[in-house]
Coordinates of N, CA and C and ligand atoms in Angstrom, one line a residue:
X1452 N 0.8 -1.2 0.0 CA 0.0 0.0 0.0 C 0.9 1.2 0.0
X1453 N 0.6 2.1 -1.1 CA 1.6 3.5 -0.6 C 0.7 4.0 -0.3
X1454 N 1.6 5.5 0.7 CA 1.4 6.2 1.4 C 1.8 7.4 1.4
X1455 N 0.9 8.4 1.1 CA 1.1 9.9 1.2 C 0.8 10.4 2.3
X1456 N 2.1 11.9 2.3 CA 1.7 12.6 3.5 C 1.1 14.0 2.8
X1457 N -0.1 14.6 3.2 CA -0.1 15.4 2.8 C -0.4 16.8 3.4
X1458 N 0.1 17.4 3.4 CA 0.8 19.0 4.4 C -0.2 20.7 3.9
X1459 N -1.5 20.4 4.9 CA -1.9 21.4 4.4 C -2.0 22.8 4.8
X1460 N -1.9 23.7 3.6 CA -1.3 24.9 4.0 C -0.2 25.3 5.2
X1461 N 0.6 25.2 5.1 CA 1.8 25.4 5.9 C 2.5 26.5 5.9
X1462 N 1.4 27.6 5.7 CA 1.8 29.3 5.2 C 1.8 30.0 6.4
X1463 N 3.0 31.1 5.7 CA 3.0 32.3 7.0 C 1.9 33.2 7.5
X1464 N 0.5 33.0 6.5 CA -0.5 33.7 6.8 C -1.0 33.0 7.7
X1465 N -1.1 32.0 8.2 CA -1.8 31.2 8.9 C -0.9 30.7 10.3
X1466 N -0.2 31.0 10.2 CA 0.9 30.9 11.4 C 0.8 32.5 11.9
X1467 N 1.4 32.8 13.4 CA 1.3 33.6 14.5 C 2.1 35.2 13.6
X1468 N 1.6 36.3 14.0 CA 2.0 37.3 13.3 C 1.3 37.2 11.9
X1469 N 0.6 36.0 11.0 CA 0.3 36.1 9.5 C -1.4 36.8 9.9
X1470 N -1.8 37.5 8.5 CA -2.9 37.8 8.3 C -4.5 37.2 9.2
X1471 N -4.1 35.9 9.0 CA -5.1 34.9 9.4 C -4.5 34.0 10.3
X1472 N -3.9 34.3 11.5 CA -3.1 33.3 12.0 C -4.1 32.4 13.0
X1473 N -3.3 31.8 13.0 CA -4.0 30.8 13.9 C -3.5 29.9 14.5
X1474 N -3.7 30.5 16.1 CA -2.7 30.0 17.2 C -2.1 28.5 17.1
X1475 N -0.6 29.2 17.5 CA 0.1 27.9 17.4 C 0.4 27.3 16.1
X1476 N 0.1 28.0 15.5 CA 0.1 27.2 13.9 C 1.4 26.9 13.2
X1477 N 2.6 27.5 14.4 CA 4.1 27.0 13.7 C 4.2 26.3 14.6
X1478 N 4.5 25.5 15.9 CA 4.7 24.4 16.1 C 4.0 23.2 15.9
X1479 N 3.3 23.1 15.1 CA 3.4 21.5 14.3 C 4.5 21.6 13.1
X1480 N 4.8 22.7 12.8 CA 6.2 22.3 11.7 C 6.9 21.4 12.0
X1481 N 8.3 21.3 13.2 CA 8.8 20.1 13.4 C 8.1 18.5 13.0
X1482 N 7.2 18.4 14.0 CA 6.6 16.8 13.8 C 6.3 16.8 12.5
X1483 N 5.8 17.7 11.6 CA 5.4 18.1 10.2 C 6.6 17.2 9.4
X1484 N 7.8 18.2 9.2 CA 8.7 17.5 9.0 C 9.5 16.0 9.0
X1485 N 9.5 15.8 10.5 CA 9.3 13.8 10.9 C 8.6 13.5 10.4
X1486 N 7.3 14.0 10.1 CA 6.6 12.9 9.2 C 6.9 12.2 7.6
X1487 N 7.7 13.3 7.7 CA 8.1 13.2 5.7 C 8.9 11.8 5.4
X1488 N 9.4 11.5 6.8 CA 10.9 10.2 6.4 C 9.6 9.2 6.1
X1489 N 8.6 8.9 6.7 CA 7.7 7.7 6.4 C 7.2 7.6 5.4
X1490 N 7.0 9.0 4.6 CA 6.3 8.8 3.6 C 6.9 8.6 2.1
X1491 N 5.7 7.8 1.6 CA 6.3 7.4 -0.3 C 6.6 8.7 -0.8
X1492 N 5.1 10.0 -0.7 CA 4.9 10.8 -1.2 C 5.0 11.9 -0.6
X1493 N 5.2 13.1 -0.9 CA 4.9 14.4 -0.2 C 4.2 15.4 -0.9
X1494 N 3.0 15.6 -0.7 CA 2.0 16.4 -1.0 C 2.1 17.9 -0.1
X1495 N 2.5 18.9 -0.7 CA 2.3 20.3 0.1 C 1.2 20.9 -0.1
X1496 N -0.3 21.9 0.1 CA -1.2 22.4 -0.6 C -0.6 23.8 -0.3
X1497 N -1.0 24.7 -0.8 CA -0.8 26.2 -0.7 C -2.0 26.7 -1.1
X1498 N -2.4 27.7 0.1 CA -3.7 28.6 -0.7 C -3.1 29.9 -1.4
X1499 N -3.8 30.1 -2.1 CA -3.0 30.9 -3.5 C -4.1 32.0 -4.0
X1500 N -4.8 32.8 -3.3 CA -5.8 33.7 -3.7 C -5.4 35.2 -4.7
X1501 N -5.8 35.6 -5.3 CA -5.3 36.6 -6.4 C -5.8 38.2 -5.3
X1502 N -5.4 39.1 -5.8 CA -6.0 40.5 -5.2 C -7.5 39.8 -5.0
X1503 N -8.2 40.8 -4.3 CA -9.7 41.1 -4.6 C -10.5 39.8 -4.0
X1504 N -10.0 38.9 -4.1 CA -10.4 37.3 -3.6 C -12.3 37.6 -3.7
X1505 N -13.0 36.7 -3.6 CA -14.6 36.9 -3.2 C -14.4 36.4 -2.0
X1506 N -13.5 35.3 -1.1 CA -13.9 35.2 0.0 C -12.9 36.3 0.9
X1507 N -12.9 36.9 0.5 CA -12.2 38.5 1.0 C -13.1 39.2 1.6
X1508 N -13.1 39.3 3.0 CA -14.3 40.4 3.3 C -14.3 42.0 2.6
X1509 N -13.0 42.3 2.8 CA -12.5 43.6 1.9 C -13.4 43.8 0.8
X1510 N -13.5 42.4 0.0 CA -14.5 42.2 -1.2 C -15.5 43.0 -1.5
X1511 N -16.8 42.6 -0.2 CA -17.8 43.0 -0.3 C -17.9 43.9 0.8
X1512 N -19.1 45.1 -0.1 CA -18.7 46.1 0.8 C -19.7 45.8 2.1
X1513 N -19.3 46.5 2.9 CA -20.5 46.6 4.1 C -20.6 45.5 5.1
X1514 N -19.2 44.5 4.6 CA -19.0 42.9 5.1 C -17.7 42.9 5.9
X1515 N -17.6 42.6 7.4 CA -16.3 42.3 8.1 C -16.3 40.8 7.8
X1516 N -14.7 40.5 8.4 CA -14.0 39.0 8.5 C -15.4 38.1 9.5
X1517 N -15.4 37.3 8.9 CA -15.8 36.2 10.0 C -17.3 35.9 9.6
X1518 N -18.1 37.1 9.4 CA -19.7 36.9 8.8 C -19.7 36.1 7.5
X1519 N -21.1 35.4 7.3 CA -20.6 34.5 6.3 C -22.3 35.1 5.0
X1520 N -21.6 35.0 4.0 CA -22.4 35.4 2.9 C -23.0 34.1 1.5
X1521 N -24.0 34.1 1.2 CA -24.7 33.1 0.3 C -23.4 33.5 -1.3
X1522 N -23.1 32.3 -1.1 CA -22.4 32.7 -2.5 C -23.4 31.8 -3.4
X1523 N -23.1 31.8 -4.9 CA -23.7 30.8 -5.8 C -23.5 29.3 -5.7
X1524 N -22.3 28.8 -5.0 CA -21.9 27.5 -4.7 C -22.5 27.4 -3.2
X1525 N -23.3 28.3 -2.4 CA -23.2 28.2 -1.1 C -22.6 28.8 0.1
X1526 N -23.3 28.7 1.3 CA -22.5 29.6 2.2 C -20.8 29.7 2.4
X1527 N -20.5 31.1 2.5 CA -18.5 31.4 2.5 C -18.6 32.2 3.6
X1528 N -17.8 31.7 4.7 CA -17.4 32.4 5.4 C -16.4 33.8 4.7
X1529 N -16.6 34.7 5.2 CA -15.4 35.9 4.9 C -14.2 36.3 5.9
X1530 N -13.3 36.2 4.8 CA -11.8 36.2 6.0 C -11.1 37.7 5.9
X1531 N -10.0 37.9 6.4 CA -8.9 38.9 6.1 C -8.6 38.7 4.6
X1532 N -8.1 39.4 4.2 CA -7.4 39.1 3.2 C -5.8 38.2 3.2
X1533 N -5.7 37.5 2.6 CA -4.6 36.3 3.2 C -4.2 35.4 1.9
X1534 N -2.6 35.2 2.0 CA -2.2 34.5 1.1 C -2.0 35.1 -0.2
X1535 N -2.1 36.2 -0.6 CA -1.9 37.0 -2.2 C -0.9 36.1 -2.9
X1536 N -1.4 35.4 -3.7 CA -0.4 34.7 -4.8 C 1.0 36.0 -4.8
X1537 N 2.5 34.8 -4.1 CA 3.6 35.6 -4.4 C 3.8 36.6 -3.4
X1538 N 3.1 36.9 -2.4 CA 3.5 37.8 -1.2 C 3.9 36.1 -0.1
X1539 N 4.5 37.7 0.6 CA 5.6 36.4 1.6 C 4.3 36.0 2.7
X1540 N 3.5 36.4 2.8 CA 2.2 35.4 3.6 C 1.7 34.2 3.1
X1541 N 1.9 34.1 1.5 CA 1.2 32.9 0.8 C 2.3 31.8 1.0
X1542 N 3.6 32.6 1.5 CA 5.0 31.7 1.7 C 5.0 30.7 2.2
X1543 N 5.6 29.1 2.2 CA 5.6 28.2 3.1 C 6.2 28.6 4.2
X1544 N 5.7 28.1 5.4 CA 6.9 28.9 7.0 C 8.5 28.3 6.7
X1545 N 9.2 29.1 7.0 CA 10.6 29.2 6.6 C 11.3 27.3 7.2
X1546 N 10.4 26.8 8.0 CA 10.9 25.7 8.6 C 10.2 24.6 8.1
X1547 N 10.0 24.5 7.1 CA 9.0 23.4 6.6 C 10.0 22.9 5.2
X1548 N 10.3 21.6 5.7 CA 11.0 21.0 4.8 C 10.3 20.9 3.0
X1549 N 10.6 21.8 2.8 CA 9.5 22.1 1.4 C 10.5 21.4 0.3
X1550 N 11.4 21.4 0.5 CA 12.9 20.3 -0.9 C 12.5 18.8 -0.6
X1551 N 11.5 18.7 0.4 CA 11.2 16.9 0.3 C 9.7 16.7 -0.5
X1552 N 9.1 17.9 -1.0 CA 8.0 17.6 -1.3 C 8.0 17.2 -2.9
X1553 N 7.0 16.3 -3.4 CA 7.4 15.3 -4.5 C 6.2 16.5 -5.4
X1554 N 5.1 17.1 -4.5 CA 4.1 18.0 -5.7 C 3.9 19.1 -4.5
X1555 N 3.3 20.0 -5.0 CA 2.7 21.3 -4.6 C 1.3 21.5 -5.2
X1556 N 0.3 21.2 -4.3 CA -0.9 21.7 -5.2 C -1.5 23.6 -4.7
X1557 N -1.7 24.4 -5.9 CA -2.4 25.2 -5.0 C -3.7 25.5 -5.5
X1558 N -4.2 26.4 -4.4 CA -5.8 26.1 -4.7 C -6.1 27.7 -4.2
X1559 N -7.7 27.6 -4.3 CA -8.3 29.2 -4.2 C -7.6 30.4 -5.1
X1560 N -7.3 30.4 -6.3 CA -6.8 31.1 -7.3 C -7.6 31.3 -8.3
X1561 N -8.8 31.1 -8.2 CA -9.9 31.9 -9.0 C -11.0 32.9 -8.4
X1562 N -10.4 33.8 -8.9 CA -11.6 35.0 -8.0 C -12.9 34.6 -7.2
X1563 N -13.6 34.2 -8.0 CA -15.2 33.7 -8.1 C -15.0 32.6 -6.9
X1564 N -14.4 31.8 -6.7 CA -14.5 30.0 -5.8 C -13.6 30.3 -5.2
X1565 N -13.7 29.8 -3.3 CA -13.0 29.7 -2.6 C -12.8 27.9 -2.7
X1566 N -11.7 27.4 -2.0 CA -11.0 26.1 -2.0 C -10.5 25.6 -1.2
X1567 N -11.0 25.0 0.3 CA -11.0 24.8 0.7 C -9.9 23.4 1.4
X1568 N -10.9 22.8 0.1 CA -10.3 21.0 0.1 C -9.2 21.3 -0.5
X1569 N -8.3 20.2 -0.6 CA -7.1 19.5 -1.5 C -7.6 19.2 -3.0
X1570 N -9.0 18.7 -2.7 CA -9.2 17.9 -3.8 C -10.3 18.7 -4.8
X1571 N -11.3 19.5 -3.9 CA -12.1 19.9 -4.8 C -12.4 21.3 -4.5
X1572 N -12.7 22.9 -5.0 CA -13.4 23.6 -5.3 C -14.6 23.6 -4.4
X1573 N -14.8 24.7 -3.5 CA -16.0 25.0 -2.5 C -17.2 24.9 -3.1
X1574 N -17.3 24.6 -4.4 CA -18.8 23.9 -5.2 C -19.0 22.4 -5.1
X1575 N -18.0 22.0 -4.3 CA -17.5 20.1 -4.2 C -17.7 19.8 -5.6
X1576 N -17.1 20.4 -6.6 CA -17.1 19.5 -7.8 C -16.0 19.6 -8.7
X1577 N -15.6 21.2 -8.6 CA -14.7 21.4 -9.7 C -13.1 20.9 -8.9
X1578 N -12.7 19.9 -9.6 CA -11.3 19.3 -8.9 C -9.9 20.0 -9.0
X1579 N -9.0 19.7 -8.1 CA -7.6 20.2 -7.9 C -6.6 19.7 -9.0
X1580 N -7.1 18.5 -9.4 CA -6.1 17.8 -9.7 C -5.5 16.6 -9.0
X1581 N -5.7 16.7 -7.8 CA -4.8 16.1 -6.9 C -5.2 14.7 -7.0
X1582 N -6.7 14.6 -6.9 CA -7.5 12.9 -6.9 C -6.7 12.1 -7.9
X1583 N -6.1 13.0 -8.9 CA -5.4 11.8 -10.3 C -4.0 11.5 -10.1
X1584 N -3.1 12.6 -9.5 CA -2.2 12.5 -9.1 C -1.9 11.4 -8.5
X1585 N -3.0 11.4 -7.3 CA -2.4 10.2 -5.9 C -2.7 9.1 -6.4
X1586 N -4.1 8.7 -7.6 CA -4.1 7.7 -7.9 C -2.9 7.3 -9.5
X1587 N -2.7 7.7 -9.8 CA -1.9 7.6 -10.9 C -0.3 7.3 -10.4
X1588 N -0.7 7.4 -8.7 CA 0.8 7.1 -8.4 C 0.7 6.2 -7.6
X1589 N -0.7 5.4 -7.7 CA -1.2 4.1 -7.0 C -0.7 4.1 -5.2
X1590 N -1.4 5.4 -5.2 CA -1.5 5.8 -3.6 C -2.8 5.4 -3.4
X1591 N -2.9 5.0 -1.8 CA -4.2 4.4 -1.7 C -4.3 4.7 0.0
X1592 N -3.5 5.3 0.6 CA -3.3 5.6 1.8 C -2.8 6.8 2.1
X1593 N -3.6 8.2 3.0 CA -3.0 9.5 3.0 C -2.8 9.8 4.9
X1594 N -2.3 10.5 4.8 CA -2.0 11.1 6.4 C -2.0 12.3 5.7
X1595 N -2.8 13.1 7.5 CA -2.6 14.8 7.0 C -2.8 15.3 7.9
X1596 N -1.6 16.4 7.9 CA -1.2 17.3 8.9 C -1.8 18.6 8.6
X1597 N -1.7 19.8 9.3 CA -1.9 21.3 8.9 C -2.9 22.1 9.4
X1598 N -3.3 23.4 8.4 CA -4.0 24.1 8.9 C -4.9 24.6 8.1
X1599 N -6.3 24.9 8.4 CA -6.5 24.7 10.0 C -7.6 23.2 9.8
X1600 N -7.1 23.0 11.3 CA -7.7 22.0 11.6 C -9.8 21.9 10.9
X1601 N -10.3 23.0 11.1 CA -11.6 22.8 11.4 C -12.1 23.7 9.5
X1602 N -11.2 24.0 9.2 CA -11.3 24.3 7.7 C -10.7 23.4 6.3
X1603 N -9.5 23.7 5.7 CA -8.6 23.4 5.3 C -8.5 21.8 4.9
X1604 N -8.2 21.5 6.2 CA -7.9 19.9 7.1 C -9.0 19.2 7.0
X1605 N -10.3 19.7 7.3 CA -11.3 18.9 7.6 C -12.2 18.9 6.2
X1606 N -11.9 19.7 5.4 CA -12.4 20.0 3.6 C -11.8 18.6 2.8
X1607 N -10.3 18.8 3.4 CA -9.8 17.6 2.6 C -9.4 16.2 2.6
X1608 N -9.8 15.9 4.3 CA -9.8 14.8 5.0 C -10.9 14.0 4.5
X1609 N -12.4 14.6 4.4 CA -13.7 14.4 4.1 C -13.8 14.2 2.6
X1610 N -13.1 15.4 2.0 CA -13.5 14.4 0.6 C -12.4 13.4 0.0
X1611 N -10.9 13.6 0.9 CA -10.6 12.1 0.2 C -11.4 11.2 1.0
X1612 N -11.7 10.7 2.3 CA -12.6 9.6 2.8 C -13.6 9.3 1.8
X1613 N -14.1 10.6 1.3 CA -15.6 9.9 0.3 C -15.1 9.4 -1.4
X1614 N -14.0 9.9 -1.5 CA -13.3 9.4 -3.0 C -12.2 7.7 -2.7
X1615 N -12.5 7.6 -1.2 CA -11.9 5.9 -1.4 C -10.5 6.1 -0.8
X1616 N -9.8 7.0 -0.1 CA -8.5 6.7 0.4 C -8.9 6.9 1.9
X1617 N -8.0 5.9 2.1 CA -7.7 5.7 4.1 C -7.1 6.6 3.9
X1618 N -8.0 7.7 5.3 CA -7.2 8.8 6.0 C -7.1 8.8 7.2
X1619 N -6.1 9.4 7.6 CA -5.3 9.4 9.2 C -5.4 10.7 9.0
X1620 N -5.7 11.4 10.1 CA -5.9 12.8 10.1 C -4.9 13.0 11.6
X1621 N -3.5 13.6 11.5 CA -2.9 13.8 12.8 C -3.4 15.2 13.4
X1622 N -4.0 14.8 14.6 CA -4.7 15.9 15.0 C -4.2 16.5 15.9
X1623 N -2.6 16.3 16.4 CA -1.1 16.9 17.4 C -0.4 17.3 16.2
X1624 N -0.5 17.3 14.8 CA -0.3 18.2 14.3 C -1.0 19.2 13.1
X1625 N -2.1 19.3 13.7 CA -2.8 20.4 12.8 C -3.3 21.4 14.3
X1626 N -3.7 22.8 13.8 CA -4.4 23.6 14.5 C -5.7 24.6 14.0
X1627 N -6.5 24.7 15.5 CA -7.6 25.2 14.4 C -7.7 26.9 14.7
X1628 N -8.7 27.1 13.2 CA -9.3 28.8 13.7 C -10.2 28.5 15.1
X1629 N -11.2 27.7 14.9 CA -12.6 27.3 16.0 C -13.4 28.7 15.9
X1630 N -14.4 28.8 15.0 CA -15.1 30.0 15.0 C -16.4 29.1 15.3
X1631 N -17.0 29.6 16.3 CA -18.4 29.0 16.6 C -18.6 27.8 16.5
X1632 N -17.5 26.8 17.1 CA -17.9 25.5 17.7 C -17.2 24.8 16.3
X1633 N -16.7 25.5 15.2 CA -16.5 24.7 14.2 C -15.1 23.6 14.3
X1634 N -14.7 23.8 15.3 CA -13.5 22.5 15.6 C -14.1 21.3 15.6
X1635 N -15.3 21.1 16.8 CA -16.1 20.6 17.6 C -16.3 19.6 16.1
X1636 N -17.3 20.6 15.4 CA -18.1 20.0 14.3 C -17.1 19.6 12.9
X1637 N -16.1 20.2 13.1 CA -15.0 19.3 12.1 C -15.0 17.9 12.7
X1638 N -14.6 17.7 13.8 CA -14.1 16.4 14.1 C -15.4 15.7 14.2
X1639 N -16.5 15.8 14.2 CA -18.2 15.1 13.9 C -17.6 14.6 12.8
X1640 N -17.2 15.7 11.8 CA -17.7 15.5 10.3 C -16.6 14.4 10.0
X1641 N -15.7 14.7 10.3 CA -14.8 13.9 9.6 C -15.2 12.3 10.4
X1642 N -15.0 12.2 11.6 CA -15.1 10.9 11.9 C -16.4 10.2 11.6
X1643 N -17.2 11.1 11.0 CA -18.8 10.6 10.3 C -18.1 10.0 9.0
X1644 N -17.3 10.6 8.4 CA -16.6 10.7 7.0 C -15.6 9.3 7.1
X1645 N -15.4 8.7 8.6 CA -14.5 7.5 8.1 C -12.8 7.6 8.3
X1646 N -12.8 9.1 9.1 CA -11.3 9.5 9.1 C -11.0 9.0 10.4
X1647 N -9.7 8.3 10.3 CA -8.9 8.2 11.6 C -8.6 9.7 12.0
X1648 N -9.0 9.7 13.1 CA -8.2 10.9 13.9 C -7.2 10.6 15.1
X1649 N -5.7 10.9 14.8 CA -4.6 10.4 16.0 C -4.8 12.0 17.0
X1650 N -4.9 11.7 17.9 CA -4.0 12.4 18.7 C -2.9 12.9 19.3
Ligands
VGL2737 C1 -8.1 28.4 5.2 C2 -9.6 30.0 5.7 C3 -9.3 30.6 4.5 C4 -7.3 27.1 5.7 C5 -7.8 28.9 4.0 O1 -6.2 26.9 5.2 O2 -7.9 26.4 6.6 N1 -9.0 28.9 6.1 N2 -8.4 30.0 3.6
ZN2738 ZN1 -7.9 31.1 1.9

């Protein structure tokens, strides 16, 4: 059986001092790292948003971070602005063994759709790419670290479980935003979804 590791969002926006940080979000780097000797594969994700983003509260007028607005795919939470393709916040954190990674997927780089998952587009349909990748490399087992726990992590845990790969979700190395109980209800979702969750 191979085995991917796959490392989500591991950006300076989301780590302490970034745009959108979220506590603690650089110490899982180390164990981040250990995990790479086990694996066949290394999968990095990067969120990658252009100026102007839609899930940009900045976006819409009359809209702060955090309120959540009906988009055409469905409800989007609104964030900071975070991650600008090519600004040093969209950057991997300076300690994250990024020369062991075998691909880099990034995602949320179309104005219109935020991107949550690894695998698919906040419409759950339009794909990353990633689903052909892992299988075309006759991967059939993932583990996954990152951030955040209750977003990101739990977008892409859930839909590889429902596309057919055993997932391990290390949950001593991801961290969450937790806005309104949503850690709580990630970890529902996902273990409804079939995901191992380690502690
Ligand atoms: C994320 C909010 C907005 C994440 C990305 O990586 O969990 N959260 N963009
Ligand atoms: Zn984002």
């Amino acid at each position: 059986m191979t085995h991917a590791l796959i490392v989500i969002d591991v950006q300076n926006d989301f780590c302490p001092g970034g745009a959108l940080a979220v506590p603690e979000g650089d110490l899982i780097v180390p164990g981040i790292n250990k995990l790479m000797a086990d694996a066949d594969a290394v999968v990095l994700t990067q969120d990658w948003h252009p100026k102007g983003h839609s899930s940009f509260a900045s976006s819409h007028n009359g809209q702060g971070p955090y309120e959540v607005i009906d988009m055409p795919y469905g409800p989007q939470v609104l964030w900071p602005d975070h991650c600008i393709q090519g600004s040093g916040g969209a950057a991997f954190h300076a300690g994250l063994d990024v020369n062991r990674a075998n691909m880099i997927v990034r995602k949320g780089y179309r104005a219109g759709i935020d991107s949550y998952s690894a695998f698919f587009e906040n419409d759950h349909e339009t794909p990353t790419g990633l689903e052909g990748y892992l299988r075309t490399r006759g991967i059939t087992r993932l583990t996954m670290a990152g951030l955040a726990t209750d977003f990101c992590v739990n977008f892409s845990a859930v839909d590889a479980a429902k596309l057919g790969f055993e997932v391990n979700v290390r949950m001593d190395l991801c961290r969450a935003i937790d806005l309104d109980g949503s850690l709580a209800a990630a970890q529902a979702g996902m273990a409804k979804a079939g995901v191992v969750l380690t502690v």
